[in-house]
């Protein structure tokens, strides 16, 4: 089970922590998703028809009164209409800058089903999602808290439905200390974290090999697909297989990133770091041309997703994060501030200072942020942290990677209202 913050598509709610649980595929779930799709399509058709014929843009409120579904909870019906109006609103604001943007017009066979807190009940370890009078509720074994809102959507990778349970982000007391650490996100090492004394180098070999394999597989399968006739069964089969295989590697990469970042944050918390400075490398992709091979590496270098994971995991334990630009930081000597180009794994300066080349960047980011020269004498030898499948996170609060235990789906069993 992976916990993370993400923006709900319909923009009804601000940032929430979302717990995703796969729930399989049953007739009842299909029925619910279809009812939501039917209601959504009706809303969309009525809306545009009134615009066309009467030149009136109906309000969301009157639309909620007009169209409801008797197969869904009243508030679930409202949520379907609201999500149409949310996408309408986002189109209107997008239109100001992008004249080619298109309003929502597409009808849906299936649509996400949203249960608001009035339709969610939790008692005795059972979560009950009401679908309105006369309809069977959904009942799940649930070992977590009662969510604020639940959304049911289709998980394309696993070809099954999943619940996205939303919880408000907890207020965590910020860690009170003046200790600052900096992280250098890189391609060879996904993260190097320096806090003035310790420098931890996170090993990225596995992550790198997964990405290389991903590239190879992508190329091989694309070639194979191109050799098949368009529209043929064989081709369709191959395309499906390609998506499946790539999704698998993607999941493995995500898993490694989660484990590394969780480990890093738990170490930061243990050392009572209050602020984590992240070297901002966003420009690198746009500005520099290193040649075909290096470019592919750089473009795949997933600092964006690692940065995002670090940011929300830090927020969860009360560590602040700051972004700063990362110029020359990997070349400047920590002791005398001269610039040197490191040749091999070791960084050597004419002033006599030497260290592991990868620890220089993070220490310089930290120094730049604090506006002070690092005290070289205090620094310990950099230590390496490797990924291994059962890497432990020290803090229970951070143990977000549990084995995926899906609550048993009980929707087929008949439970009266
Ligand atoms: Zn020097």
mmCIF file of C-alpha atoms and ligand atoms in Angstrom:
data_model
loop_
_atom_site.group_PDB
_atom_site.id
_atom_site.type_symbol
_atom_site.label_atom_id
_atom_site.label_comp_id
_atom_site.label_asym_id
_atom_site.label_seq_id
_atom_site.Cartn_x
_atom_site.Cartn_y
_atom_site.Cartn_z
ATOM 1 C CA UNK A 1 0.000 0.000 0.000
ATOM 2 C CA UNK A 2 1.402 3.323 -0.975
ATOM 3 C CA UNK A 3 0.240 6.511 0.631
ATOM 4 C CA UNK A 4 0.725 9.713 -1.210
ATOM 5 C CA UNK A 5 -0.659 13.117 -1.821
ATOM 6 C CA UNK A 6 -2.171 13.852 -5.123
ATOM 7 C CA UNK A 7 -4.550 16.382 -6.515
ATOM 8 C CA UNK A 8 -7.986 14.995 -7.096
ATOM 9 C CA UNK A 9 -8.948 15.317 -10.686
ATOM 10 C CA UNK A 10 -12.117 17.236 -10.046
ATOM 11 C CA UNK A 11 -10.430 19.899 -7.939
ATOM 12 C CA UNK A 12 -13.175 19.728 -5.318
ATOM 13 C CA UNK A 13 -10.629 19.199 -2.602
ATOM 14 C CA UNK A 14 -7.236 20.690 -1.905
ATOM 15 C CA UNK A 15 -4.252 18.473 -1.231
ATOM 16 C CA UNK A 16 -5.179 15.309 0.536
ATOM 17 C CA UNK A 17 -3.404 12.157 1.478
ATOM 18 C CA UNK A 18 -4.797 9.350 -0.586
ATOM 19 C CA UNK A 19 -4.799 5.677 0.227
ATOM 20 C CA UNK A 20 -5.288 3.473 -2.805
ATOM 21 C CA UNK A 21 -6.788 0.031 -2.453
ATOM 22 C CA UNK A 22 -7.471 -2.336 -5.308
ATOM 23 C CA UNK A 23 -10.867 -4.000 -5.103
ATOM 24 C CA UNK A 24 -11.142 -6.216 -8.158
ATOM 25 C CA UNK A 25 -13.986 -6.197 -10.626
ATOM 26 C CA UNK A 26 -17.545 -7.343 -10.000
ATOM 27 C CA UNK A 27 -20.885 -6.829 -11.659
ATOM 28 C CA UNK A 28 -21.987 -4.450 -8.921
ATOM 29 C CA UNK A 29 -18.914 -2.264 -9.336
ATOM 30 C CA UNK A 30 -19.411 -2.210 -13.102
ATOM 31 C CA UNK A 31 -23.020 -1.256 -12.539
ATOM 32 C CA UNK A 32 -22.041 1.671 -10.297
ATOM 33 C CA UNK A 33 -19.392 2.970 -12.681
ATOM 34 C CA UNK A 34 -21.853 2.659 -15.551
ATOM 35 C CA UNK A 35 -24.559 4.522 -13.605
ATOM 36 C CA UNK A 36 -22.073 7.334 -12.976
ATOM 37 C CA UNK A 37 -21.097 7.345 -16.660
ATOM 38 C CA UNK A 38 -24.714 7.472 -17.715
ATOM 39 C CA UNK A 39 -25.408 10.390 -15.379
ATOM 40 C CA UNK A 40 -22.291 12.214 -16.547
ATOM 41 C CA UNK A 41 -23.285 11.777 -20.191
ATOM 42 C CA UNK A 42 -26.804 13.007 -19.487
ATOM 43 C CA UNK A 43 -25.416 16.075 -17.728
ATOM 44 C CA UNK A 44 -23.062 16.856 -20.579
ATOM 45 C CA UNK A 45 -25.716 16.424 -23.270
ATOM 46 C CA UNK A 46 -28.282 18.580 -21.423
ATOM 47 C CA UNK A 47 -25.754 21.256 -20.673
ATOM 48 C CA UNK A 48 -24.576 21.731 -24.246
ATOM 49 C CA UNK A 49 -28.077 21.371 -25.635
ATOM 50 C CA UNK A 50 -29.306 24.267 -23.463
ATOM 51 C CA UNK A 51 -26.346 26.321 -24.542
ATOM 52 C CA UNK A 52 -27.083 25.612 -28.182
ATOM 53 C CA UNK A 53 -30.866 26.041 -28.141
ATOM 54 C CA UNK A 54 -31.488 28.642 -25.464
ATOM 55 C CA UNK A 55 -28.063 30.231 -25.184
ATOM 56 C CA UNK A 56 -28.162 29.672 -21.440
ATOM 57 C CA UNK A 57 -25.315 28.279 -19.361
ATOM 58 C CA UNK A 58 -27.077 26.362 -16.639
ATOM 59 C CA UNK A 59 -25.680 26.617 -13.145
ATOM 60 C CA UNK A 60 -24.323 23.594 -11.375
ATOM 61 C CA UNK A 61 -27.037 23.881 -8.781
ATOM 62 C CA UNK A 62 -29.906 23.628 -11.275
ATOM 63 C CA UNK A 63 -28.135 20.795 -13.059
ATOM 64 C CA UNK A 64 -27.900 18.859 -9.796
ATOM 65 C CA UNK A 65 -31.648 19.294 -9.397
ATOM 66 C CA UNK A 66 -32.337 18.258 -12.984
ATOM 67 C CA UNK A 67 -30.294 15.095 -13.298
ATOM 68 C CA UNK A 68 -29.929 12.455 -10.627
ATOM 69 C CA UNK A 69 -29.372 8.732 -10.790
ATOM 70 C CA UNK A 70 -31.556 6.380 -8.769
ATOM 71 C CA UNK A 71 -28.722 3.867 -8.705
ATOM 72 C CA UNK A 72 -26.406 6.161 -6.764
ATOM 73 C CA UNK A 73 -26.403 7.957 -3.414
ATOM 74 C CA UNK A 74 -27.846 11.471 -3.771
ATOM 75 C CA UNK A 75 -24.493 13.068 -2.908
ATOM 76 C CA UNK A 76 -22.703 10.741 -5.317
ATOM 77 C CA UNK A 77 -25.002 12.012 -8.050
ATOM 78 C CA UNK A 78 -24.144 15.573 -7.071
ATOM 79 C CA UNK A 79 -20.432 14.763 -7.193
ATOM 80 C CA UNK A 80 -20.735 13.546 -10.787
ATOM 81 C CA UNK A 81 -22.343 16.830 -11.838
ATOM 82 C CA UNK A 82 -19.816 18.800 -9.827
ATOM 83 C CA UNK A 83 -16.902 17.135 -11.526
ATOM 84 C CA UNK A 84 -18.314 18.132 -14.905
ATOM 85 C CA UNK A 85 -18.572 21.726 -13.713
ATOM 86 C CA UNK A 86 -15.055 21.544 -12.302
ATOM 87 C CA UNK A 87 -13.648 20.562 -15.688
ATOM 88 C CA UNK A 88 -15.744 23.264 -17.322
ATOM 89 C CA UNK A 89 -14.243 25.791 -14.958
ATOM 90 C CA UNK A 90 -10.709 24.643 -15.589
ATOM 91 C CA UNK A 91 -11.322 24.878 -19.333
ATOM 92 C CA UNK A 92 -12.542 28.460 -18.925
ATOM 93 C CA UNK A 93 -9.373 29.503 -17.148
ATOM 94 C CA UNK A 94 -7.184 27.515 -19.535
ATOM 95 C CA UNK A 95 -8.879 29.190 -22.507
ATOM 96 C CA UNK A 96 -7.411 32.542 -21.537
ATOM 97 C CA UNK A 97 -3.919 31.395 -22.359
ATOM 98 C CA UNK A 98 -4.594 28.573 -24.788
ATOM 99 C CA UNK A 99 -7.197 29.385 -27.480
ATOM 100 C CA UNK A 100 -7.098 25.805 -28.781
ATOM 101 C CA UNK A 101 -8.213 24.198 -25.537
ATOM 102 C CA UNK A 102 -11.407 22.201 -25.798
ATOM 103 C CA UNK A 103 -14.310 22.138 -23.357
ATOM 104 C CA UNK A 104 -15.504 18.831 -21.872
ATOM 105 C CA UNK A 105 -17.886 17.320 -24.391
ATOM 106 C CA UNK A 106 -17.122 13.633 -24.474
ATOM 107 C CA UNK A 107 -19.762 11.259 -23.178
ATOM 108 C CA UNK A 108 -18.601 8.420 -20.930
ATOM 109 C CA UNK A 109 -19.655 4.836 -20.657
ATOM 110 C CA UNK A 110 -18.072 4.586 -17.245
ATOM 111 C CA UNK A 111 -17.174 7.284 -14.778
ATOM 112 C CA UNK A 112 -15.588 7.570 -11.368
ATOM 113 C CA UNK A 113 -17.924 7.105 -8.424
ATOM 114 C CA UNK A 114 -17.467 9.424 -5.461
ATOM 115 C CA UNK A 115 -18.818 8.831 -1.977
ATOM 116 C CA UNK A 116 -18.903 11.880 0.252
ATOM 117 C CA UNK A 117 -18.613 11.536 3.999
ATOM 118 C CA UNK A 118 -22.406 11.369 4.407
ATOM 119 C CA UNK A 119 -22.405 8.097 2.463
ATOM 120 C CA UNK A 120 -19.453 6.539 4.323
ATOM 121 C CA UNK A 121 -19.869 4.623 7.552
ATOM 122 C CA UNK A 122 -17.215 2.775 9.523
ATOM 123 C CA UNK A 123 -18.054 0.455 12.385
ATOM 124 C CA UNK A 124 -16.583 -2.772 13.659
ATOM 125 C CA UNK A 125 -13.826 -2.784 11.060
ATOM 126 C CA UNK A 126 -16.333 -2.655 8.205
ATOM 127 C CA UNK A 127 -16.529 0.201 5.796
ATOM 128 C CA UNK A 128 -19.957 0.708 4.316
ATOM 129 C CA UNK A 129 -20.525 2.826 1.231
ATOM 130 C CA UNK A 130 -24.164 3.663 0.755
ATOM 131 C CA UNK A 131 -25.653 3.808 -2.717
ATOM 132 C CA UNK A 132 -28.996 5.303 -1.751
ATOM 133 C CA UNK A 133 -32.284 3.776 -0.749
ATOM 134 C CA UNK A 134 -33.197 0.484 -2.362
ATOM 135 C CA UNK A 135 -29.650 -0.201 -3.595
ATOM 136 C CA UNK A 136 -27.104 -2.568 -2.143
ATOM 137 C CA UNK A 137 -24.290 -0.828 -0.285
ATOM 138 C CA UNK A 138 -20.638 -1.779 -0.767
ATOM 139 C CA UNK A 139 -19.028 -3.311 2.291
ATOM 140 C CA UNK A 140 -15.311 -3.801 2.822
ATOM 141 C CA UNK A 141 -13.059 -4.946 5.629
ATOM 142 C CA UNK A 142 -11.280 -1.757 6.601
ATOM 143 C CA UNK A 143 -8.458 -1.503 9.130
ATOM 144 C CA UNK A 144 -7.809 2.205 8.719
ATOM 145 C CA UNK A 145 -9.594 5.390 9.789
ATOM 146 C CA UNK A 146 -12.753 6.654 8.234
ATOM 147 C CA UNK A 147 -11.880 8.592 5.077
ATOM 148 C CA UNK A 148 -13.261 12.003 4.305
ATOM 149 C CA UNK A 149 -14.191 11.024 0.785
ATOM 150 C CA UNK A 150 -13.814 7.946 -1.377
ATOM 151 C CA UNK A 151 -13.443 7.796 -5.092
ATOM 152 C CA UNK A 152 -13.721 4.588 -7.097
ATOM 153 C CA UNK A 153 -11.873 4.525 -10.385
ATOM 154 C CA UNK A 154 -10.371 2.139 -12.868
ATOM 155 C CA UNK A 155 -6.776 1.043 -12.444
ATOM 156 C CA UNK A 156 -5.544 0.484 -15.958
ATOM 157 C CA UNK A 157 -2.358 -1.301 -14.949
ATOM 158 C CA UNK A 158 -4.094 -3.942 -12.907
ATOM 159 C CA UNK A 159 -7.293 -3.997 -14.928
ATOM 160 C CA UNK A 160 -9.461 -3.691 -11.843
ATOM 161 C CA UNK A 161 -11.241 -1.050 -9.805
ATOM 162 C CA UNK A 162 -9.504 0.783 -7.019
ATOM 163 C CA UNK A 163 -10.715 2.884 -4.126
ATOM 164 C CA UNK A 164 -8.972 6.161 -3.461
ATOM 165 C CA UNK A 165 -9.675 7.065 0.127
ATOM 166 C CA UNK A 166 -8.920 10.699 0.937
ATOM 167 C CA UNK A 167 -7.718 11.898 4.300
ATOM 168 C CA UNK A 168 -6.994 15.481 5.278
ATOM 169 C CA UNK A 169 -3.280 16.068 5.614
ATOM 170 C CA UNK A 170 -2.412 15.795 9.308
ATOM 171 C CA UNK A 171 -0.973 18.792 11.077
ATOM 172 C CA UNK A 172 2.477 17.825 12.164
ATOM 173 C CA UNK A 173 4.420 19.938 14.616
ATOM 174 C CA UNK A 174 7.447 21.193 12.757
ATOM 175 C CA UNK A 175 10.764 19.907 14.027
ATOM 176 C CA UNK A 176 12.331 22.677 16.091
ATOM 177 C CA UNK A 177 16.035 22.867 15.480
ATOM 178 C CA UNK A 178 18.248 24.903 13.251
ATOM 179 C CA UNK A 179 19.786 21.954 11.507
ATOM 180 C CA UNK A 180 19.787 22.063 7.749
ATOM 181 C CA UNK A 181 20.579 19.326 5.275
ATOM 182 C CA UNK A 182 20.878 19.521 1.519
ATOM 183 C CA UNK A 183 20.164 16.953 -1.123
ATOM 184 C CA UNK A 184 21.781 16.705 -4.521
ATOM 185 C CA UNK A 185 19.607 14.779 -6.953
ATOM 186 C CA UNK A 186 21.666 13.109 -9.608
ATOM 187 C CA UNK A 187 21.812 10.518 -12.289
ATOM 188 C CA UNK A 188 24.603 8.334 -10.956
ATOM 189 C CA UNK A 189 23.382 8.632 -7.403
ATOM 190 C CA UNK A 190 19.677 9.366 -7.053
ATOM 191 C CA UNK A 191 20.321 11.315 -3.859
ATOM 192 C CA UNK A 192 23.320 12.576 -1.942
ATOM 193 C CA UNK A 193 22.361 14.147 1.361
ATOM 194 C CA UNK A 194 24.720 16.286 3.432
ATOM 195 C CA UNK A 195 23.953 17.819 6.811
ATOM 196 C CA UNK A 196 27.290 19.413 7.621
ATOM 197 C CA UNK A 197 28.616 16.348 9.406
ATOM 198 C CA UNK A 198 27.337 13.296 7.626
ATOM 199 C CA UNK A 199 27.136 12.807 3.911
ATOM 200 C CA UNK A 200 24.996 9.907 2.728
ATOM 201 C CA UNK A 201 25.302 8.704 -0.820
ATOM 202 C CA UNK A 202 22.323 6.690 -1.994
ATOM 203 C CA UNK A 203 23.261 4.027 -4.463
ATOM 204 C CA UNK A 204 21.460 4.182 -7.749
ATOM 205 C CA UNK A 205 22.789 1.181 -9.577
ATOM 206 C CA UNK A 206 19.566 -0.798 -9.440
ATOM 207 C CA UNK A 207 17.454 2.178 -10.433
ATOM 208 C CA UNK A 208 19.777 2.814 -13.341
ATOM 209 C CA UNK A 209 19.720 -0.760 -14.541
ATOM 210 C CA UNK A 210 15.916 -0.790 -14.408
ATOM 211 C CA UNK A 211 15.798 2.331 -16.555
ATOM 212 C CA UNK A 212 18.266 0.900 -19.035
ATOM 213 C CA UNK A 213 16.203 -2.254 -19.267
ATOM 214 C CA UNK A 214 13.085 -0.151 -19.737
ATOM 215 C CA UNK A 215 14.673 1.590 -22.720
ATOM 216 C CA UNK A 216 15.859 -1.627 -24.252
ATOM 217 C CA UNK A 217 12.489 -3.278 -23.854
ATOM 218 C CA UNK A 218 10.685 -0.271 -25.262
ATOM 219 C CA UNK A 219 12.873 -0.297 -28.363
ATOM 220 C CA UNK A 220 12.640 -4.047 -28.879
ATOM 221 C CA UNK A 221 8.888 -4.216 -28.514
ATOM 222 C CA UNK A 222 8.273 -1.146 -30.665
ATOM 223 C CA UNK A 223 10.341 -2.711 -33.412
ATOM 224 C CA UNK A 224 8.398 -5.919 -33.165
ATOM 225 C CA UNK A 225 5.075 -4.061 -33.231
ATOM 226 C CA UNK A 226 6.122 -2.072 -36.296
ATOM 227 C CA UNK A 227 6.793 -5.287 -38.165
ATOM 228 C CA UNK A 228 3.166 -6.394 -37.783
ATOM 229 C CA UNK A 229 0.354 -5.287 -40.036
ATOM 230 C CA UNK A 230 -1.798 -2.411 -38.825
ATOM 231 C CA UNK A 231 -5.073 -3.526 -37.330
ATOM 232 C CA UNK A 232 -3.977 -7.156 -37.081
ATOM 233 C CA UNK A 233 -4.744 -9.280 -34.069
ATOM 234 C CA UNK A 234 -1.100 -10.059 -33.519
ATOM 235 C CA UNK A 235 -0.264 -6.353 -33.413
ATOM 236 C CA UNK A 236 -3.001 -5.563 -30.918
ATOM 237 C CA UNK A 237 -1.823 -8.416 -28.722
ATOM 238 C CA UNK A 238 1.734 -7.130 -28.824
ATOM 239 C CA UNK A 239 0.699 -3.579 -27.982
ATOM 240 C CA UNK A 240 -1.178 -4.821 -24.953
ATOM 241 C CA UNK A 241 1.780 -6.910 -23.888
ATOM 242 C CA UNK A 242 4.127 -3.953 -24.287
ATOM 243 C CA UNK A 243 1.981 -1.790 -22.044
ATOM 244 C CA UNK A 244 1.836 -4.511 -19.443
ATOM 245 C CA UNK A 245 5.568 -5.127 -19.401
ATOM 246 C CA UNK A 246 6.407 -1.442 -19.227
ATOM 247 C CA UNK A 247 3.896 -0.910 -16.437
ATOM 248 C CA UNK A 248 5.624 -3.615 -14.447
ATOM 249 C CA UNK A 249 9.026 -1.968 -14.697
ATOM 250 C CA UNK A 250 7.474 1.383 -13.913
ATOM 251 C CA UNK A 251 6.055 -0.053 -10.727
ATOM 252 C CA UNK A 252 9.436 -1.487 -9.791
ATOM 253 C CA UNK A 253 11.081 1.896 -10.347
ATOM 254 C CA UNK A 254 8.436 3.625 -8.267
ATOM 255 C CA UNK A 255 8.935 1.085 -5.498
ATOM 256 C CA UNK A 256 12.686 1.712 -5.371
ATOM 257 C CA UNK A 257 12.156 5.469 -5.335
ATOM 258 C CA UNK A 258 9.663 5.153 -2.495
ATOM 259 C CA UNK A 259 11.964 3.007 -0.418
ATOM 260 C CA UNK A 260 14.995 5.221 -0.935
ATOM 261 C CA UNK A 261 13.139 8.427 -0.121
ATOM 262 C CA UNK A 262 11.413 6.925 2.923
ATOM 263 C CA UNK A 263 14.756 5.755 4.205
ATOM 264 C CA UNK A 264 16.276 9.178 3.629
ATOM 265 C CA UNK A 265 13.476 11.026 5.397
ATOM 266 C CA UNK A 266 13.558 8.714 8.393
ATOM 267 C CA UNK A 267 17.292 9.327 8.726
ATOM 268 C CA UNK A 268 16.756 13.089 8.471
ATOM 269 C CA UNK A 269 14.104 12.919 11.158
ATOM 270 C CA UNK A 270 16.350 10.890 13.412
ATOM 271 C CA UNK A 271 19.041 13.531 13.103
ATOM 272 C CA UNK A 272 16.443 16.267 13.851
ATOM 273 C CA UNK A 273 16.966 18.077 10.600
ATOM 274 C CA UNK A 274 14.531 20.960 10.326
ATOM 275 C CA UNK A 275 15.111 22.082 6.763
ATOM 276 C CA UNK A 276 15.979 20.087 3.686
ATOM 277 C CA UNK A 277 17.372 22.117 0.805
ATOM 278 C CA UNK A 278 16.835 20.559 -2.589
ATOM 279 C CA UNK A 279 19.158 21.485 -5.429
ATOM 280 C CA UNK A 280 16.868 22.579 -8.210
ATOM 281 C CA UNK A 281 17.947 20.955 -11.435
ATOM 282 C CA UNK A 282 14.847 21.670 -13.477
ATOM 283 C CA UNK A 283 16.683 23.703 -16.116
ATOM 284 C CA UNK A 284 19.092 20.978 -17.038
ATOM 285 C CA UNK A 285 16.671 19.208 -19.319
ATOM 286 C CA UNK A 286 15.905 22.251 -21.395
ATOM 287 C CA UNK A 287 19.236 23.913 -21.841
ATOM 288 C CA UNK A 288 21.943 21.425 -22.400
ATOM 289 C CA UNK A 289 22.635 19.101 -25.269
ATOM 290 C CA UNK A 290 25.007 16.356 -24.244
ATOM 291 C CA UNK A 291 24.521 14.140 -27.271
ATOM 292 C CA UNK A 292 21.973 11.429 -27.913
ATOM 293 C CA UNK A 293 22.943 8.878 -25.323
ATOM 294 C CA UNK A 294 23.589 11.242 -22.450
ATOM 295 C CA UNK A 295 20.423 13.138 -23.285
ATOM 296 C CA UNK A 296 18.334 10.026 -22.995
ATOM 297 C CA UNK A 297 19.871 9.410 -19.607
ATOM 298 C CA UNK A 298 19.214 12.952 -18.488
ATOM 299 C CA UNK A 299 15.659 12.997 -19.691
ATOM 300 C CA UNK A 300 14.911 9.828 -17.869
ATOM 301 C CA UNK A 301 16.623 10.969 -14.786
ATOM 302 C CA UNK A 302 13.647 11.085 -12.619
ATOM 303 C CA UNK A 303 14.623 13.792 -10.171
ATOM 304 C CA UNK A 304 11.125 15.215 -10.506
ATOM 305 C CA UNK A 305 9.488 12.198 -8.999
ATOM 306 C CA UNK A 306 12.164 11.763 -6.352
ATOM 307 C CA UNK A 307 11.908 15.433 -5.453
ATOM 308 C CA UNK A 308 8.152 15.205 -5.164
ATOM 309 C CA UNK A 309 8.360 12.135 -2.945
ATOM 310 C CA UNK A 310 10.945 13.795 -0.724
ATOM 311 C CA UNK A 311 8.805 16.921 -0.432
ATOM 312 C CA UNK A 312 5.640 15.262 0.750
ATOM 313 C CA UNK A 313 7.374 12.746 2.960
ATOM 314 C CA UNK A 314 9.259 15.571 4.652
ATOM 315 C CA UNK A 315 6.019 17.511 5.080
ATOM 316 C CA UNK A 316 4.515 14.517 6.811
ATOM 317 C CA UNK A 317 7.123 14.558 9.567
ATOM 318 C CA UNK A 318 7.427 18.328 9.846
ATOM 319 C CA UNK A 319 10.626 18.927 7.879
ATOM 320 C CA UNK A 320 10.567 21.999 5.651
ATOM 321 C CA UNK A 321 11.826 21.763 2.105
ATOM 322 C CA UNK A 322 13.365 24.537 0.037
ATOM 323 C CA UNK A 323 14.456 24.613 -3.570
ATOM 324 C CA UNK A 324 17.571 26.455 -4.715
ATOM 325 C CA UNK A 325 19.324 26.593 -8.055
ATOM 326 C CA UNK A 326 22.309 24.401 -8.442
ATOM 327 C CA UNK A 327 24.988 26.165 -10.436
ATOM 328 C CA UNK A 328 28.631 25.116 -10.234
ATOM 329 C CA UNK A 329 27.885 23.350 -7.034
ATOM 330 C CA UNK A 330 29.493 20.122 -8.069
ATOM 331 C CA UNK A 331 32.817 21.742 -8.940
ATOM 332 C CA UNK A 332 33.584 24.166 -6.145
ATOM 333 C CA UNK A 333 36.128 23.113 -3.555
ATOM 334 C CA UNK A 334 34.574 22.879 -0.127
ATOM 335 C CA UNK A 335 37.633 24.249 1.564
ATOM 336 C CA UNK A 336 39.044 27.059 -0.620
ATOM 337 C CA UNK A 337 36.072 27.714 -2.990
ATOM 338 C CA UNK A 338 38.161 27.194 -6.160
ATOM 339 C CA UNK A 339 36.608 25.436 -9.108
ATOM 340 C CA UNK A 340 37.992 22.060 -10.122
ATOM 341 C CA UNK A 341 36.817 19.463 -12.588
ATOM 342 C CA UNK A 342 36.860 16.100 -10.839
ATOM 343 C CA UNK A 343 38.449 13.433 -13.041
ATOM 344 C CA UNK A 344 37.562 10.180 -11.390
ATOM 345 C CA UNK A 345 35.606 9.232 -8.316
ATOM 346 C CA UNK A 346 37.757 11.420 -6.148
ATOM 347 C CA UNK A 347 37.631 15.161 -5.884
ATOM 348 C CA UNK A 348 41.065 16.699 -5.389
ATOM 349 C CA UNK A 349 41.904 20.333 -5.022
ATOM 350 C CA UNK A 350 45.317 22.010 -5.175
ATOM 351 C CA UNK A 351 44.732 23.250 -1.638
ATOM 352 C CA UNK A 352 44.997 19.675 -0.460
ATOM 353 C CA UNK A 353 41.325 19.032 0.113
ATOM 354 C CA UNK A 354 40.038 15.713 -1.163
ATOM 355 C CA UNK A 355 36.807 13.788 -0.852
ATOM 356 C CA UNK A 356 34.415 11.574 -2.781
ATOM 357 C CA UNK A 357 33.377 13.596 -5.819
ATOM 358 C CA UNK A 358 29.661 13.012 -5.291
ATOM 359 C CA UNK A 359 29.622 14.485 -1.825
ATOM 360 C CA UNK A 360 30.784 17.888 -3.100
ATOM 361 C CA UNK A 361 27.481 18.878 -4.727
ATOM 362 C CA UNK A 362 25.251 18.334 -1.720
ATOM 363 C CA UNK A 363 27.675 20.078 0.642
ATOM 364 C CA UNK A 364 27.924 23.051 -1.693
ATOM 365 C CA UNK A 365 24.135 23.314 -2.013
ATOM 366 C CA UNK A 366 23.942 23.407 1.750
ATOM 367 C CA UNK A 367 26.683 26.020 1.986
ATOM 368 C CA UNK A 368 25.036 28.135 -0.682
ATOM 369 C CA UNK A 369 21.693 28.033 1.078
ATOM 370 C CA UNK A 370 23.160 28.888 4.456
ATOM 371 C CA UNK A 371 25.547 31.455 2.986
ATOM 372 C CA UNK A 372 28.496 30.049 4.890
ATOM 373 C CA UNK A 373 31.661 28.164 4.103
ATOM 374 C CA UNK A 374 31.428 24.530 5.163
ATOM 375 C CA UNK A 375 33.547 23.505 8.112
ATOM 376 C CA UNK A 376 35.559 20.798 6.443
ATOM 377 C CA UNK A 377 37.070 19.582 9.682
ATOM 378 C CA UNK A 378 33.662 18.566 11.041
ATOM 379 C CA UNK A 379 32.737 16.440 8.086
ATOM 380 C CA UNK A 380 32.754 12.702 8.330
ATOM 381 C CA UNK A 381 33.672 10.400 5.472
ATOM 382 C CA UNK A 382 30.727 10.002 3.119
ATOM 383 C CA UNK A 383 28.836 6.784 3.638
ATOM 384 C CA UNK A 384 26.918 4.826 1.063
ATOM 385 C CA UNK A 385 23.347 3.614 1.414
ATOM 386 C CA UNK A 386 22.248 0.814 -0.833
ATOM 387 C CA UNK A 387 18.794 -0.199 -1.812
ATOM 388 C CA UNK A 388 17.793 -3.690 -0.846
ATOM 389 C CA UNK A 389 14.340 -5.208 -1.152
ATOM 390 C CA UNK A 390 13.449 -5.017 2.519
ATOM 391 C CA UNK A 391 15.112 -1.757 3.388
ATOM 392 C CA UNK A 392 13.744 -0.733 6.767
ATOM 393 C CA UNK A 393 12.528 2.684 7.680
ATOM 394 C CA UNK A 394 13.280 3.589 11.250
ATOM 395 C CA UNK A 395 10.152 5.501 11.981
ATOM 396 C CA UNK A 396 6.845 3.680 12.116
ATOM 397 C CA UNK A 397 5.155 6.801 10.849
ATOM 398 C CA UNK A 398 7.036 6.451 7.643
ATOM 399 C CA UNK A 399 6.465 2.826 7.042
ATOM 400 C CA UNK A 400 4.360 3.482 4.019
ATOM 401 C CA UNK A 401 5.338 0.491 1.951
ATOM 402 C CA UNK A 402 3.316 -2.287 3.421
ATOM 403 C CA UNK A 403 2.638 -5.433 1.512
ATOM 404 C CA UNK A 404 -0.454 -4.864 -0.565
ATOM 405 C CA UNK A 405 -3.210 -6.464 1.423
ATOM 406 C CA UNK A 406 -6.447 -5.944 -0.310
ATOM 407 C CA UNK A 407 -9.569 -5.871 1.782
ATOM 408 C CA UNK A 408 -11.800 -8.718 0.901
ATOM 409 C CA UNK A 409 -14.516 -7.569 -1.368
ATOM 410 C CA UNK A 410 -17.895 -8.295 0.078
ATOM 411 C CA UNK A 411 -20.080 -6.542 -2.397
ATOM 412 C CA UNK A 412 -21.673 -9.729 -3.679
ATOM 413 C CA UNK A 413 -22.929 -10.751 -0.291
ATOM 414 C CA UNK A 414 -26.324 -9.286 0.315
ATOM 415 C CA UNK A 415 -26.508 -6.831 3.146
ATOM 416 C CA UNK A 416 -29.817 -5.105 3.721
ATOM 417 C CA UNK A 417 -30.110 -1.368 4.199
HETATM 418 ZN ZN1 LIG B 1 40.563 23.793 -2.452
#
